[in-house]
mmCIF file of C-alpha atoms in Angstrom:
data_model
loop_
_atom_site.group_PDB
_atom_site.id
_atom_site.type_symbol
_atom_site.label_atom_id
_atom_site.label_comp_id
_atom_site.label_asym_id
_atom_site.label_seq_id
_atom_site.Cartn_x
_atom_site.Cartn_y
_atom_site.Cartn_z
ATOM 1 C CA GLN G 1 -58.611 35.073 -28.547
ATOM 2 C CA VAL G 2 -55.976 36.146 -30.775
ATOM 3 C CA GLN G 3 -55.430 35.949 -34.590
ATOM 4 C CA LEU G 4 -52.747 36.787 -36.197
ATOM 5 C CA VAL G 5 -52.372 37.463 -39.907
ATOM 6 C CA GLU G 6 -48.762 37.456 -41.610
ATOM 7 C CA SER G 7 -48.372 38.929 -45.780
ATOM 8 C CA GLY G 8 -45.476 39.874 -47.619
ATOM 9 C CA GLY G 9 -44.846 36.204 -48.694
ATOM 10 C CA GLY G 10 -44.284 35.614 -52.954
ATOM 11 C CA LEU G 11 -42.249 34.025 -55.141
ATOM 12 C CA VAL G 12 -38.005 36.143 -55.991
ATOM 13 C CA GLN G 13 -35.586 36.123 -57.453
ATOM 14 C CA ALA G 14 -31.710 34.983 -55.687
ATOM 15 C CA GLY G 15 -30.373 37.941 -54.237
ATOM 16 C CA GLY G 16 -33.611 39.439 -53.921
ATOM 17 C CA SER G 17 -35.746 40.665 -50.652
ATOM 18 C CA LEU G 18 -38.700 39.891 -49.171
ATOM 19 C CA ARG G 19 -41.412 42.144 -46.427
ATOM 20 C CA LEU G 20 -43.135 39.210 -44.182
ATOM 21 C CA SER G 21 -45.459 41.176 -41.581
ATOM 22 C CA CYS G 22 -47.407 39.567 -38.648
ATOM 23 C CA ALA G 23 -50.321 42.082 -37.543
ATOM 24 C CA ALA G 24 -51.340 40.135 -34.077
ATOM 25 C CA SER G 25 -55.159 40.779 -32.464
ATOM 26 C CA GLY G 26 -57.534 39.599 -29.533
ATOM 27 C CA ASN G 27 -57.883 38.977 -26.414
ATOM 28 C CA ILE G 28 -54.141 40.013 -25.733
ATOM 29 C CA PHE G 29 -52.797 41.715 -22.040
ATOM 30 C CA ARG G 30 -48.906 40.598 -23.372
ATOM 31 C CA ILE G 31 -46.671 39.807 -25.336
ATOM 32 C CA ALA G 32 -42.725 38.246 -24.327
ATOM 33 C CA SER G 33 -41.765 37.331 -27.684
ATOM 34 C CA MET G 34 -42.699 37.834 -31.335
ATOM 35 C CA GLY G 35 -40.677 35.176 -33.969
ATOM 36 C CA TRP G 36 -39.976 33.846 -37.193
ATOM 37 C CA TYR G 37 -39.933 29.861 -38.286
ATOM 38 C CA ARG G 38 -39.850 28.216 -41.304
ATOM 39 C CA GLN G 39 -39.507 24.946 -42.946
ATOM 40 C CA ALA G 40 -39.099 23.820 -46.242
ATOM 41 C CA PRO G 41 -40.298 21.244 -48.080
ATOM 42 C CA GLY G 42 -39.313 17.709 -46.454
ATOM 43 C CA LYS G 43 -37.486 18.985 -43.080
ATOM 44 C CA GLN G 44 -38.205 19.871 -39.711
ATOM 45 C CA ARG G 45 -39.802 23.958 -38.686
ATOM 46 C CA GLU G 46 -36.950 25.896 -37.731
ATOM 47 C CA LEU G 47 -37.023 28.775 -35.658
ATOM 48 C CA VAL G 48 -35.013 31.946 -37.916
ATOM 49 C CA ALA G 49 -35.787 34.596 -36.064
ATOM 50 C CA VAL G 50 -37.312 36.093 -32.203
ATOM 51 C CA ILE G 51 -36.985 39.252 -30.785
ATOM 52 C CA THR G 52 -37.943 39.943 -27.629
ATOM 53 C CA ILE G 53 -40.303 42.589 -25.047
ATOM 54 C CA GLY G 54 -37.266 45.506 -24.755
ATOM 55 C CA GLY G 55 -34.969 43.091 -25.538
ATOM 56 C CA PRO G 56 -32.431 41.961 -27.543
ATOM 57 C CA THR G 57 -32.860 38.538 -30.648
ATOM 58 C CA ASN G 58 -31.754 35.844 -31.767
ATOM 59 C CA THR G 59 -31.283 35.470 -35.449
ATOM 60 C CA ALA G 60 -30.177 32.186 -37.035
ATOM 61 C CA ASP G 61 -26.570 31.636 -38.324
ATOM 62 C CA SER G 62 -28.414 30.707 -41.480
ATOM 63 C CA VAL G 63 -29.680 34.286 -41.723
ATOM 64 C CA LYS G 64 -27.564 36.283 -40.309
ATOM 65 C CA GLY G 65 -27.143 39.319 -41.827
ATOM 66 C CA ARG G 66 -29.569 38.976 -44.140
ATOM 67 C CA PHE G 67 -32.394 39.089 -42.532
ATOM 68 C CA THR G 68 -33.957 41.191 -40.019
ATOM 69 C CA ILE G 69 -36.908 41.406 -36.631
ATOM 70 C CA THR G 70 -37.969 43.930 -35.666
ATOM 71 C CA ARG G 71 -41.030 44.792 -34.169
ATOM 72 C CA ASP G 72 -43.854 47.551 -33.369
ATOM 73 C CA ASN G 73 -45.242 47.069 -29.873
ATOM 74 C CA ALA G 74 -47.829 49.986 -30.718
ATOM 75 C CA LYS G 75 -49.633 47.557 -33.619
ATOM 76 C CA ASN G 76 -49.198 44.078 -31.779
ATOM 77 C CA THR G 77 -47.075 43.667 -35.402
ATOM 78 C CA MET G 78 -43.970 42.612 -36.626
ATOM 79 C CA TYR G 79 -41.760 42.039 -39.337
ATOM 80 C CA LEU G 80 -38.834 40.047 -40.941
ATOM 81 C CA GLN G 81 -37.035 41.975 -43.352
ATOM 82 C CA MET G 82 -35.091 39.713 -45.733
ATOM 83 C CA LYS G 83 -32.341 40.510 -48.130
ATOM 84 C CA ASN G 84 -30.417 38.854 -50.145
ATOM 85 C CA LEU G 85 -32.489 35.490 -50.578
ATOM 86 C CA GLU G 86 -31.593 32.680 -51.730
ATOM 87 C CA PRO G 87 -32.741 29.349 -52.427
ATOM 88 C CA GLU G 88 -32.553 27.799 -49.372
ATOM 89 C CA ASP G 89 -34.988 29.927 -48.197
ATOM 90 C CA THR G 90 -37.400 28.944 -50.268
ATOM 91 C CA ALA G 91 -39.962 27.681 -46.471
ATOM 92 C CA ILE G 92 -43.108 28.643 -45.305
ATOM 93 C CA TYR G 93 -42.889 31.422 -42.457
ATOM 94 C CA TYR G 94 -44.706 30.986 -39.843
ATOM 95 C CA CYS G 95 -45.129 33.282 -37.327
ATOM 96 C CA ASN G 96 -45.125 33.099 -34.132
ATOM 97 C CA ILE G 97 -46.105 35.001 -30.542
ATOM 98 C CA ASN G 98 -46.290 33.911 -26.995
ATOM 99 C CA TRP G 99 -48.680 35.994 -24.940
ATOM 100 C CA LYS G 100 -50.879 35.888 -22.359
ATOM 101 C CA PRO G 101 -54.373 37.271 -21.345
ATOM 102 C CA VAL G 102 -55.327 39.011 -18.262
ATOM 103 C CA LEU G 103 -56.356 36.343 -16.934
ATOM 104 C CA GLY G 104 -53.919 33.293 -17.295
ATOM 105 C CA ALA G 105 -50.646 32.448 -18.108
ATOM 106 C CA PHE G 106 -48.227 32.709 -20.893
ATOM 107 C CA ARG G 107 -49.194 31.094 -24.449
ATOM 108 C CA ASP G 108 -48.106 30.063 -28.522
ATOM 109 C CA ALA G 109 -49.650 31.043 -30.814
ATOM 110 C CA TRP G 110 -49.062 30.065 -34.769
ATOM 111 C CA GLY G 111 -50.240 31.819 -37.781
ATOM 112 C CA GLN G 112 -51.151 30.074 -41.087
ATOM 113 C CA GLY G 113 -47.779 30.556 -42.475
ATOM 114 C CA THR G 114 -47.280 32.537 -46.392
ATOM 115 C CA GLN G 115 -45.139 30.768 -48.120
ATOM 116 C CA VAL G 116 -42.128 32.313 -49.973
ATOM 117 C CA THR G 117 -40.177 30.795 -52.596
ATOM 118 C CA VAL G 118 -36.652 31.904 -53.933
ATOM 119 C CA SER G 119 -35.731 31.236 -57.852
ATOM 120 C CA SER G 120 -32.039 30.798 -58.792
#
């Protein structure tokens, strides 16, 4: 099927920066969108940012102006550049893609998650 490998999480002080990466591989014919979600302890998973193929991006208001999502189509890799991090950004960050094989419908896949911890 498909594998999503995330990297780049870690511990950073408030005001610092991190860059997350998500590399997709496997039986991928086409990717419609790639996105980042996060889940903090005791909270529901929420959308951080999503980027569509050749289309616009959508970024949560809480991170707008601080986080930037980009994508390398040739490598099926997505990035999340995070600046001016705040303790409230502490969460597990998950990579998501909406993809399809040669034969079959579009479907979602999720990465294993990477921990981001921002200390005050």
